[in-house]
Coordinates of C-alpha atoms and ligand atoms in Angstrom, one line a residue:
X1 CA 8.0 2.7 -34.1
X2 CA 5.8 4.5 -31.3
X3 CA 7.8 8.0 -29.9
X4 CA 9.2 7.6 -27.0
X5 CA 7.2 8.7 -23.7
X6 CA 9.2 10.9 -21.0
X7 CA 6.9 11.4 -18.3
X8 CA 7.5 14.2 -16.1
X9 CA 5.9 14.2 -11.8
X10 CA 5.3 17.0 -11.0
X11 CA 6.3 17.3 -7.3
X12 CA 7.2 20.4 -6.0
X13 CA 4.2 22.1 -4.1
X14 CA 4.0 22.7 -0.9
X15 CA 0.6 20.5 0.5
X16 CA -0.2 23.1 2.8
X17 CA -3.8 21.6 3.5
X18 CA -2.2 17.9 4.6
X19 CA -1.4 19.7 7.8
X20 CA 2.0 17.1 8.1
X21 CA 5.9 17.3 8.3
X22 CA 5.5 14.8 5.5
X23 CA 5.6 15.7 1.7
X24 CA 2.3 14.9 0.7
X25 CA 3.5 12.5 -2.1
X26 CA 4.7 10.2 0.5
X27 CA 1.8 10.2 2.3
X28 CA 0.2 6.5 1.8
X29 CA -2.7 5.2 -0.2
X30 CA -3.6 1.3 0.0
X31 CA 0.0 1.7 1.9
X32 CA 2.0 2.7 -0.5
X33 CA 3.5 6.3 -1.4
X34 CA 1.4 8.4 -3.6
X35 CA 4.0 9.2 -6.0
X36 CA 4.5 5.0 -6.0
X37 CA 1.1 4.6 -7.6
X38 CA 1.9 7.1 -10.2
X39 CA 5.7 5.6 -11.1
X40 CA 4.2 2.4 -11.7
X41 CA 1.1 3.7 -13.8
X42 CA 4.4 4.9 -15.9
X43 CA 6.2 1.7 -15.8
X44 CA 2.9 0.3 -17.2
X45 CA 3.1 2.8 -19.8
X46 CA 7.2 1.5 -20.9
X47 CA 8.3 5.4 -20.5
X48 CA 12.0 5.5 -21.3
X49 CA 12.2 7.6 -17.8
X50 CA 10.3 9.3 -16.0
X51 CA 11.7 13.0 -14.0
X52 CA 10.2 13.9 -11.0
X53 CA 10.4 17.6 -10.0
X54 CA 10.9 18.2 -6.3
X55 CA 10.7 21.1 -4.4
X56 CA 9.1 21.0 -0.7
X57 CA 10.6 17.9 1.1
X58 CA 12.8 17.3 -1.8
X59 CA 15.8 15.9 0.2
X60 CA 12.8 13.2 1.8
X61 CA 11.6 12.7 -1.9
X62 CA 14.5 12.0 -3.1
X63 CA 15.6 9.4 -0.5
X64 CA 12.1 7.9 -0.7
X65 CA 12.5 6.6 -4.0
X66 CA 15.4 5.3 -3.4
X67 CA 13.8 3.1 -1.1
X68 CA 11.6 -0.4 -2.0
X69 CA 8.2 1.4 -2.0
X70 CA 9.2 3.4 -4.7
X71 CA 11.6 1.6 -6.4
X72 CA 9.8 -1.3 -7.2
X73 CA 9.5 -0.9 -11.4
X74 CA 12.7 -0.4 -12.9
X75 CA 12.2 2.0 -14.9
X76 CA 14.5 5.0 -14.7
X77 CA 14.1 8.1 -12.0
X78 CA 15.5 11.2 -12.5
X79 CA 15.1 14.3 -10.3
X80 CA 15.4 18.3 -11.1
X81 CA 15.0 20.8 -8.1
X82 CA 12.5 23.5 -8.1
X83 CA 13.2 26.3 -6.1
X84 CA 11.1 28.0 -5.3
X85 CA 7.8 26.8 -6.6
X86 CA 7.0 29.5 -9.6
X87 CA 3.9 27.5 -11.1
X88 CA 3.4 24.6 -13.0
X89 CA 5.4 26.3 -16.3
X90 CA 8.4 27.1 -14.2
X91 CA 8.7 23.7 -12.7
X92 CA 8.7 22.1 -16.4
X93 CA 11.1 24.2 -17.3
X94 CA 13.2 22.9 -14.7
X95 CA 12.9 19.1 -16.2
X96 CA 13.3 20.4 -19.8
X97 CA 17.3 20.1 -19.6
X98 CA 16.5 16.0 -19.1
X99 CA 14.1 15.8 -21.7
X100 CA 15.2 14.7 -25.4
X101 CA 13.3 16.1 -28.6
X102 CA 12.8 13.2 -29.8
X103 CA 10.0 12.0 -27.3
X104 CA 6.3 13.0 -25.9
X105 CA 6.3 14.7 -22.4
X106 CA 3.5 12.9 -20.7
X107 CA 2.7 15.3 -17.6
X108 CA 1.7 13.6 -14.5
X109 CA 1.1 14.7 -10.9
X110 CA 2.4 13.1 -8.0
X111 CA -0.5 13.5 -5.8
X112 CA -2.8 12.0 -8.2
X113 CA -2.4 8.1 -7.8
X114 CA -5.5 6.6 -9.2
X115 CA -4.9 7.6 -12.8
X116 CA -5.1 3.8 -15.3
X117 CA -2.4 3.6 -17.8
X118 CA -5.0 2.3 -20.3
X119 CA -6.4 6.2 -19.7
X120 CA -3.0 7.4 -20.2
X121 CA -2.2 5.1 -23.4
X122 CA -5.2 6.7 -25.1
X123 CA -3.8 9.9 -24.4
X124 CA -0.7 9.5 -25.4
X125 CA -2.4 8.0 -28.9
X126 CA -4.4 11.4 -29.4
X127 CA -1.3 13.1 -28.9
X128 CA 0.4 10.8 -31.4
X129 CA 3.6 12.6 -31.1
X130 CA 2.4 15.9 -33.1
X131 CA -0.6 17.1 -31.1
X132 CA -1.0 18.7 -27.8
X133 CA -3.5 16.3 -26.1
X134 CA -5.3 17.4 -22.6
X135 CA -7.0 14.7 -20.3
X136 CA -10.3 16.6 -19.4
X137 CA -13.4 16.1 -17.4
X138 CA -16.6 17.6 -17.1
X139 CA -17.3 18.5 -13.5
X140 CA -20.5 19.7 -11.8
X141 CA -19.0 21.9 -10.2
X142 CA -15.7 23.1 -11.5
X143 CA -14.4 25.7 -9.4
X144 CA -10.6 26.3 -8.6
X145 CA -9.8 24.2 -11.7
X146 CA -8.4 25.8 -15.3
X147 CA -11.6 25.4 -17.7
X148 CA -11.5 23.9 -21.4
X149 CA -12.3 27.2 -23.8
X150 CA -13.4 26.2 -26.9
X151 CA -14.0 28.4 -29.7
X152 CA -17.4 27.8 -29.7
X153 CA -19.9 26.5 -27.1
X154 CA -20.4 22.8 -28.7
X155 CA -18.4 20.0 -27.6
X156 CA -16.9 19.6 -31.1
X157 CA -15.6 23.0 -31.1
X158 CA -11.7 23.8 -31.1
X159 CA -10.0 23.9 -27.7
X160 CA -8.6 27.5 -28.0
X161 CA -7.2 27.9 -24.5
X162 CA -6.9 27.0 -20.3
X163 CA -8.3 29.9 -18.3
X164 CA -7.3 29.2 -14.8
X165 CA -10.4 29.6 -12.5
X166 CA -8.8 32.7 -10.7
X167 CA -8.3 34.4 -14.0
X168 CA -11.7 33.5 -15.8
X169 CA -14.5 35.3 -16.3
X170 CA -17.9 34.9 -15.4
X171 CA -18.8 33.4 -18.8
X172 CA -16.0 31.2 -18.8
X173 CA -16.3 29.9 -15.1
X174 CA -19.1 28.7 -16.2
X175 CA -17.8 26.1 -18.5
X176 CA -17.9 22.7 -16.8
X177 CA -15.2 21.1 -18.5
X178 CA -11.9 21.7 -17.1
X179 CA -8.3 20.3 -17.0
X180 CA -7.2 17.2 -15.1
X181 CA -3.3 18.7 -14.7
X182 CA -2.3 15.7 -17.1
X183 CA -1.0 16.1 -20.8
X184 CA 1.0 14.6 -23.3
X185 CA 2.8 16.8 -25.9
X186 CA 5.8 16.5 -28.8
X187 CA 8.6 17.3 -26.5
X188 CA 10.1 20.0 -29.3
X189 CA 7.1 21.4 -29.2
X190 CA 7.3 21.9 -25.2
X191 CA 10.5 23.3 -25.6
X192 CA 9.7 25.9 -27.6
X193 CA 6.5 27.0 -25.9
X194 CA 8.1 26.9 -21.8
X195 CA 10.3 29.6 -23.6
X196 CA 8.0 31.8 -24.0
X197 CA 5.9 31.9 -21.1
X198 CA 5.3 34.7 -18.5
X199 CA 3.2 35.3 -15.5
X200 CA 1.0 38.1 -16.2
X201 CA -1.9 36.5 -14.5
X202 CA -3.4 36.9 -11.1
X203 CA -1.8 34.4 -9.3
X204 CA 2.0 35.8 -11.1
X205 CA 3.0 32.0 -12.2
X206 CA 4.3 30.5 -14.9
X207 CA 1.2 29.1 -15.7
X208 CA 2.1 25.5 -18.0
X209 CA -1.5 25.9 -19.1
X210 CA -0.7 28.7 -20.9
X211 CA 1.3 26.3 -23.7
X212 CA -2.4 25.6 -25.4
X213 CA -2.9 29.5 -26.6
X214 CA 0.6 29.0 -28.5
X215 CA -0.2 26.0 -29.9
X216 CA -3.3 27.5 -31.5
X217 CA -1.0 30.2 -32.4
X218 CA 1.1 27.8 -34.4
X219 CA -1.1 26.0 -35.8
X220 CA -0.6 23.1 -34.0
X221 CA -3.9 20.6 -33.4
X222 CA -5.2 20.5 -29.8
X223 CA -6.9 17.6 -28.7
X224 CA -8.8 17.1 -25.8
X225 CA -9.9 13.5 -24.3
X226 CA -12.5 13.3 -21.9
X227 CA -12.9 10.6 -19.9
X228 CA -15.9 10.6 -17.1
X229 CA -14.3 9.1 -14.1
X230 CA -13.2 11.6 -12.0
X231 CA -11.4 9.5 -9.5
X232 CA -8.7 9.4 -11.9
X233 CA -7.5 12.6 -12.0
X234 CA -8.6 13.4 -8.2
X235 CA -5.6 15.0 -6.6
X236 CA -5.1 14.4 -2.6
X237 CA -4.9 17.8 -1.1
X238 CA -6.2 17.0 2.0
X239 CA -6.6 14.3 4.9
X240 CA -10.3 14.0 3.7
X241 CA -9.1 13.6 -0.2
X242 CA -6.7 10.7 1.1
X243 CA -9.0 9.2 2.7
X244 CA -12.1 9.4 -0.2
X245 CA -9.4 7.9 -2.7
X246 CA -8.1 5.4 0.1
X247 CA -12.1 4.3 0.1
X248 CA -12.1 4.1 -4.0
X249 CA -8.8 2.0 -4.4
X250 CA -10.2 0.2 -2.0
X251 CA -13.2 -0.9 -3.7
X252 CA -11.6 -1.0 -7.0
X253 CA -9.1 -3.9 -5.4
X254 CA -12.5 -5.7 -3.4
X255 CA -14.5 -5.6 -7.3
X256 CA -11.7 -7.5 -9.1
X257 CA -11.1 -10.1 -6.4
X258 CA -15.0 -10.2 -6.1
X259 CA -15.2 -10.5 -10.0
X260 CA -12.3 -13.6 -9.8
X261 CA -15.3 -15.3 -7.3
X262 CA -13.6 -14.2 -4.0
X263 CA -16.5 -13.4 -1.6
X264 CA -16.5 -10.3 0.4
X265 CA -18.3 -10.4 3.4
X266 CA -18.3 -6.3 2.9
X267 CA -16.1 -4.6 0.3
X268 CA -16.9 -1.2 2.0
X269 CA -15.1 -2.9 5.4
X270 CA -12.0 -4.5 3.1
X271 CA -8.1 -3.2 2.8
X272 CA -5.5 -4.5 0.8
X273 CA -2.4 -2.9 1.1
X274 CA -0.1 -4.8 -1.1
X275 CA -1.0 -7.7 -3.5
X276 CA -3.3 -10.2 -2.2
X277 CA -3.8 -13.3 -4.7
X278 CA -6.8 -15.5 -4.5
X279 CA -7.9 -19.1 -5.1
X280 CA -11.0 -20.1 -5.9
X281 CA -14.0 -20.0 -2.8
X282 CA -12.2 -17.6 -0.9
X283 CA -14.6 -16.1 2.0
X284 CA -13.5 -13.1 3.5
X285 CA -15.5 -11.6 6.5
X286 CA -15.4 -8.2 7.6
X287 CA -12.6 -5.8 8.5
X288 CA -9.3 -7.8 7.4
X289 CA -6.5 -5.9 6.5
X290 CA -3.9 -7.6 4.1
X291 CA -0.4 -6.0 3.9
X292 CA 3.0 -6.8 1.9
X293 CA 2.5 -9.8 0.0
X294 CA -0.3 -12.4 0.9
X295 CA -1.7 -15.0 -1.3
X296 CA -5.3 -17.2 -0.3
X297 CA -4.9 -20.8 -1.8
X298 CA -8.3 -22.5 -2.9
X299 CA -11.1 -22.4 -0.2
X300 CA -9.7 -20.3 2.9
X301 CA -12.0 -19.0 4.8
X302 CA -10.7 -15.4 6.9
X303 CA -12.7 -14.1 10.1
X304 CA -13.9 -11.2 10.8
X305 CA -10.6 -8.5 11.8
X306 CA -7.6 -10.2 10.9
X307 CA -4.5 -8.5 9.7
X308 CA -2.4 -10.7 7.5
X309 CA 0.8 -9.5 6.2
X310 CA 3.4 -11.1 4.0
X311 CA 2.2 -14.9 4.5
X312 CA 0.7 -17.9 2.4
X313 CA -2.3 -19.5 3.5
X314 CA -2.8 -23.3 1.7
X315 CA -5.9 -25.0 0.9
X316 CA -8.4 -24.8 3.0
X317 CA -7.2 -23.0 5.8
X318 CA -9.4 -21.4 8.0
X319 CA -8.2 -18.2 9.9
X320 CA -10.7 -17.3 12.6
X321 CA -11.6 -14.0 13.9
X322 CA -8.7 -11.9 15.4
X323 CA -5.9 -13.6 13.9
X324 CA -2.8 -11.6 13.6
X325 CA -0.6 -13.0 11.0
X326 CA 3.3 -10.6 10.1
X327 CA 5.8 -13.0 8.2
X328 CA 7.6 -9.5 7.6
X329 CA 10.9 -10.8 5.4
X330 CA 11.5 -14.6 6.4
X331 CA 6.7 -14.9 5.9
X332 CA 4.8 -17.6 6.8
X333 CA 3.3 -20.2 5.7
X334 CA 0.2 -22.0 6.6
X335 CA -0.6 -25.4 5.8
X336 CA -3.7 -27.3 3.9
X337 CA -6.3 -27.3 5.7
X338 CA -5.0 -25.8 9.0
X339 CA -6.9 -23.6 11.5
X340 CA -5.7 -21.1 13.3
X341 CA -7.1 -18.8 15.6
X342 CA -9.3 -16.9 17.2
X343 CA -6.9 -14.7 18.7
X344 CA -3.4 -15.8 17.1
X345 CA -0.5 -14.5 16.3
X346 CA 1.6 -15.6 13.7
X347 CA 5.5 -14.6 13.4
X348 CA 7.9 -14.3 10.9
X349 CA 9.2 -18.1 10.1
X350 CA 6.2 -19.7 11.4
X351 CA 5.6 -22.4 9.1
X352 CA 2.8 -24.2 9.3
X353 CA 2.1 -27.7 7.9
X354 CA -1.1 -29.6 6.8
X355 CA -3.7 -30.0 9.5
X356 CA -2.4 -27.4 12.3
X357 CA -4.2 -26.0 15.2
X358 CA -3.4 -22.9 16.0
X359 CA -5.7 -22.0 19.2
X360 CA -6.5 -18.6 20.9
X361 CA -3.6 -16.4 22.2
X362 CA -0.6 -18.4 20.6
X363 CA 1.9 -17.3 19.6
X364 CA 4.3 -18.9 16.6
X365 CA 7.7 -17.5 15.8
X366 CA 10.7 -19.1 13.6
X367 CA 9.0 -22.7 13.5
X368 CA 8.1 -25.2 12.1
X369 CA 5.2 -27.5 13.3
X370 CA 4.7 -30.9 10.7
X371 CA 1.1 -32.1 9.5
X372 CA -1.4 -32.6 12.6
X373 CA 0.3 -30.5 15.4
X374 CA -2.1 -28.9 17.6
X375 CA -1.0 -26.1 20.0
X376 CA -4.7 -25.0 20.9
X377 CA -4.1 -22.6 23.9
X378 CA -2.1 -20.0 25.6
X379 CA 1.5 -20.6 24.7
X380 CA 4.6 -19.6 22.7
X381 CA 6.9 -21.4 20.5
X382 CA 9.9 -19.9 19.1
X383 CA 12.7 -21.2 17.5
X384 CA 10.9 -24.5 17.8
X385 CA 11.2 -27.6 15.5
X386 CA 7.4 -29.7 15.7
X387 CA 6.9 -33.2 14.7
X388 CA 3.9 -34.6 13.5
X389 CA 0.7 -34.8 15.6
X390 CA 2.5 -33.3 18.6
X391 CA -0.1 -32.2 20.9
X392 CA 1.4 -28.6 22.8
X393 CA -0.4 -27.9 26.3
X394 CA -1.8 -24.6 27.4
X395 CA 0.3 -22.4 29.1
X396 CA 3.7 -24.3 27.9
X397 CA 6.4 -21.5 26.4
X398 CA 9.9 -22.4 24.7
X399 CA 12.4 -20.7 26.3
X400 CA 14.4 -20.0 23.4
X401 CA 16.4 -17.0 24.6
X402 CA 19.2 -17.1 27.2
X403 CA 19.8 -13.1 27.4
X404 CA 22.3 -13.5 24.4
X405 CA 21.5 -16.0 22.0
X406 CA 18.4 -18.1 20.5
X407 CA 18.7 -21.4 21.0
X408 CA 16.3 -24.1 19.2
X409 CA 13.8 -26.7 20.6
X410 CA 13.4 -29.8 19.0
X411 CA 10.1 -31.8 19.8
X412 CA 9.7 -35.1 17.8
X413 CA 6.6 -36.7 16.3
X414 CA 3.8 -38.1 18.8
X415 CA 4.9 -36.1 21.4
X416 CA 2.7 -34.7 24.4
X417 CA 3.7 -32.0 25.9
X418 CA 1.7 -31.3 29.3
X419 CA 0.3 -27.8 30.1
X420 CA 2.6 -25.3 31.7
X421 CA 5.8 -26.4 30.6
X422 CA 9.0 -24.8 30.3
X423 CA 11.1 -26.0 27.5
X424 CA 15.1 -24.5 28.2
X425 CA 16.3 -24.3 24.7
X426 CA 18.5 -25.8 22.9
X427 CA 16.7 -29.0 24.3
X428 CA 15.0 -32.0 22.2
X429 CA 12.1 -34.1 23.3
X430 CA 12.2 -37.4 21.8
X431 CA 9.7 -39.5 19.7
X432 CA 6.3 -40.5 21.4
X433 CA 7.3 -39.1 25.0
X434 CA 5.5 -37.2 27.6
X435 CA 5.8 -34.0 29.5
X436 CA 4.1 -33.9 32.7
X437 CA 2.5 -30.8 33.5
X438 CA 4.3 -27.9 34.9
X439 CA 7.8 -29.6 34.1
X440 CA 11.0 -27.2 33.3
X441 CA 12.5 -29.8 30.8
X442 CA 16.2 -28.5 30.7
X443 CA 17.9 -31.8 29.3
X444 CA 17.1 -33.7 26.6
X445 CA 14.5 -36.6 27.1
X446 CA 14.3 -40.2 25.3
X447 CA 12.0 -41.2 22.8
X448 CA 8.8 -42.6 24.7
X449 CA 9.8 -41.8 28.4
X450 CA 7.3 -39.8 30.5
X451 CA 9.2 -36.4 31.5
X452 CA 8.6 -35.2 34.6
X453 CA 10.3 -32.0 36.5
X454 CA 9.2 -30.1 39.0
X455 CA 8.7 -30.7 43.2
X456 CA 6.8 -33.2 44.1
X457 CA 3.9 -33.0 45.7
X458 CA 3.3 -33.1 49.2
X459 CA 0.3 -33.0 51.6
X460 CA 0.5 -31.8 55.3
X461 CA -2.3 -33.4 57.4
X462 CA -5.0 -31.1 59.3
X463 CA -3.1 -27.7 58.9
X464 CA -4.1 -24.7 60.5
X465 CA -3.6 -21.2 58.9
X466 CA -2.6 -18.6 60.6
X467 CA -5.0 -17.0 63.0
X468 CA -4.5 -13.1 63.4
X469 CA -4.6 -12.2 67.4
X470 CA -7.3 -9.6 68.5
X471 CA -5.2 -6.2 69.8
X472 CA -5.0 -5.3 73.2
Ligands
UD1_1 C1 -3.4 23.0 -12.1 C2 -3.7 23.6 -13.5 C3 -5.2 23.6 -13.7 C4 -5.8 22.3 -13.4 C5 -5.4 21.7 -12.1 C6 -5.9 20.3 -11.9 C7 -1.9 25.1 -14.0 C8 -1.5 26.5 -14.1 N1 -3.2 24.9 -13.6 O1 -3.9 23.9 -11.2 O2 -5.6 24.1 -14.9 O3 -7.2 22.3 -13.5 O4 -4.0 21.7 -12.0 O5 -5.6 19.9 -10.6 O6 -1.1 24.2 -14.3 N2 3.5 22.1 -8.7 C9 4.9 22.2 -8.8 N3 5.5 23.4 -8.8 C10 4.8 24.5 -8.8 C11 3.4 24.5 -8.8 C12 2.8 23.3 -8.7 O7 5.5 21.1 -8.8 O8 5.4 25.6 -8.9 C13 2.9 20.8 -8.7 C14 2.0 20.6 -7.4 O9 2.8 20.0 -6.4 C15 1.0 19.7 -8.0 C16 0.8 20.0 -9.4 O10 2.0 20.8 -9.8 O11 1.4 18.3 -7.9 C17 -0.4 20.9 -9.7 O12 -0.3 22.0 -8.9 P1 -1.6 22.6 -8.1 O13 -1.3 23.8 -7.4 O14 -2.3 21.5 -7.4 O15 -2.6 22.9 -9.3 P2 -3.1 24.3 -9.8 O16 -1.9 25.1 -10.2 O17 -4.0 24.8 -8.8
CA2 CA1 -1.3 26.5 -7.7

């Protein structure tokens, strides 16, 4: 049987350069936390637990994983306090006391999200629970980062130690190989090593790094695995960081869909912030946003700048430019072969059946409209219950709202309701009738009648206007 993994986040610092109340692991990346991303790349891994030191913003941190972003996996959380923020040694010896001997430590950050468990899994196999293993990198440029020394100058030589930048000399700042802050090691091992740290060093932490001279001391194997993507162990320190890694999730999310067959007008313009599922022939045009949960049946076509959130779009449903689509909890749903937009908006409990028309500034909220109902222009229906091929005039709202409660509006099949209506809610409009224009239906009307309310019209013959007098 594999060792057990206990991965430890570590959490604590300050994120001075973020330039935010916020911790900087909860600011967002494709939406969610950053210290999400890296919980579920250990839920991928099947840790036993993971411990997440906190320090700044602790109280926040804390409550934020509690919450849904972070919660999500259910794999087990556990927190230890750091205060104050001693260095990377000090705050693992505060998640030692949660840590079994048993297991392999598998040190994370929480302000490195784009890390891949299969990177992690291979580290975790170097360290095989006996060995030390490091996740390094070779960087062009490698200041401010602790640099691999090895005991000679060839790759294959013996890692011997981590020389923090600020404590390395000239020789050794120039070594391009450095540490990614990431490591797996036996977790009896660990113990043994925090215990004897110190922080003679420039910087007077407890330098974690430091654990990799003792290890040579003891004769235990070091290991380092290089990988060559740096993205992966790029930490967000700054609005500009977030935003670099925002643009490389990004595209990693637009090449898979675009590998499935989805085709992306311009992954460089694309943002998923959630999960977004994909048929097959899915066009996508510039600048969409998809939030929450959203899924793109076979051959939906989305225009250019439409934010869809939380919604499920059928067969062959086109979503023209501008749409706004938010099903929040209750979603929506939009029917084969619909088309909705430009300029819609779609609200939670719209549901949509087959053949819809949904024209320019609509707006849909808790209803249902049935195969073939067309509401092409400038109107509202909420709470609303639409029959088949019901044709909705421009202009024409549900009042569904008295000032207290929400009251339905039923509209059978074949109904045509004229432009500018007012339907009072709760109110039903029976099969096959008609609603003249400008009519405030407030009672319910029979199946096939024409429905007509409002003053008539009346013509006074050769009226003058008003003349103004001249003064004086
Ligand atoms: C650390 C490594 C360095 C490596 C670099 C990679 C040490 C001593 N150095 O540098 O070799 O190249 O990461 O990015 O480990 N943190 C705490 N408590 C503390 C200090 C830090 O929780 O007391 C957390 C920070 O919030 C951060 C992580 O540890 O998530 C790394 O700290 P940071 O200051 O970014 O790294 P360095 O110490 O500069
Ligand atoms: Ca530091």
């Amino acid at each position: 049987m594999a060792t057990p993994v206990d991965v430890v986040i570590m959490a604590a610092g300050k994120g001075t350069r973020m330039k935010s109340t916020r911790p900087k692991v909860l600011h967002r990346l494709g939406g969610r936390a950053l210290l999400a991303h890296v919980i579920d790349c250990a839920a991928r891994l099947s840790a036993r637990q993971a411990v997440v030191i906190t320090g700044h913003g602790a109280m926040e941190v804390e409550a934020a994983c509690a919450g849904s972003d972070l919660a999500e996996s259910d794999l087990s959380l556990k927190f230890a306090r750091q205060e104050p923020q001693l260095g990377t040694g000090h705050a693992m010896q505060q998640a030692l006391p949660l840590l079994a001997d048993d297991g392999v430590t598998l040190v994370l950050s929480g302000d490195v999200p784009l890390t891949q468990a299969a990177t992690l899994q291979a580290l975790l196999e170097q360290c095989g629970g006996q060995r030390l293993a490091l996740l390094t990198l070779n960087m062009a440029d490698a200041t401010g980062y602790g640099r691999i020394v090895r005991s000679g100058d060839q790759a294959s030589d013996q890692v011997r130690a981590i020389v923090e930048h600020k404590d390395a000399s000239e020789a050794q700042r120039a070594i391009h190989e450095i540490y990614s802050g990431i490591m797996a090691v036996p977790t009896r091992l660990l113990r043994g090593w925090l215990a004897r740290l110190d922080n003679k060093n420039v910087q007077r932490e407890y330098y974690l790094t430091d654990i990799v001279k003792f290890a040579v001391a003891d004769g235990v194997a070091v290991v380092a695995h290089q990988i060559t993507d740096a993205a992966q162990v790029a930490g967000v320190n700054s609005p500009v960081q977030l935003a670099e890694l925002e643009r490389v999730y990004q595209l990693r999310q637009a090449t898979a869909l675009m590998e499935q067959g989805v085709r992306l007008a311009d992954p460089a313009r694309f943002d998923v912030r959630g999960t977004l599922a994909c048929g097959q022939d899915v066009e996508i045009d510039v600048n969409c946003v998809f939030e929450g949960w959203v899924s793109l049946a076979e051959g939906v076509r989305v225009g250019a700048n439409c934010v869809i959130a939380n919604a499920t779009i059928a067969a062959g449903a086109v979503i023209h430019p501008f749409t706004h689509i938010d099903g929040e909890k209750l979603g929506v749903q939009v029917g084969e072969g619909a088309r909705i937009g430009p300029f819609a908006r779609l609200r939670p409990g719209a549901n949509l059946g087959a053949d819809v028309h949904i024209g320019n500034f609509v707006e849909v909220k808790n209803s249902t409209m049935a195969k073939g109902a067309k509401a092409n222009h400038l109107a509202y229906l909420g709470d609303a219950t639409v029959g088949e091929r019901v044709n909705y005039g421009a202009g024409s709202i549900t009042a569904n709202y008295d000032g207290a409660s929400k009251h339905r509006t039923v509209i059978e099949d074949d109904v045509h309701i004229g432009s500018n209506c007012v339907l009072v809610a709760p109110v039903t409009i029976g099969a096959g009738g008609t609603v003249g224009g400008g009519s405030t239906i407030t009672k319910d009307t029979p199946p096939g009648a024409l429905s007509v309310a409002r003053g008539k019209q009346v013509s006074i013959a050769n009226w003058k206007r008003p003349v103004k007098q001249p003064k004086g």
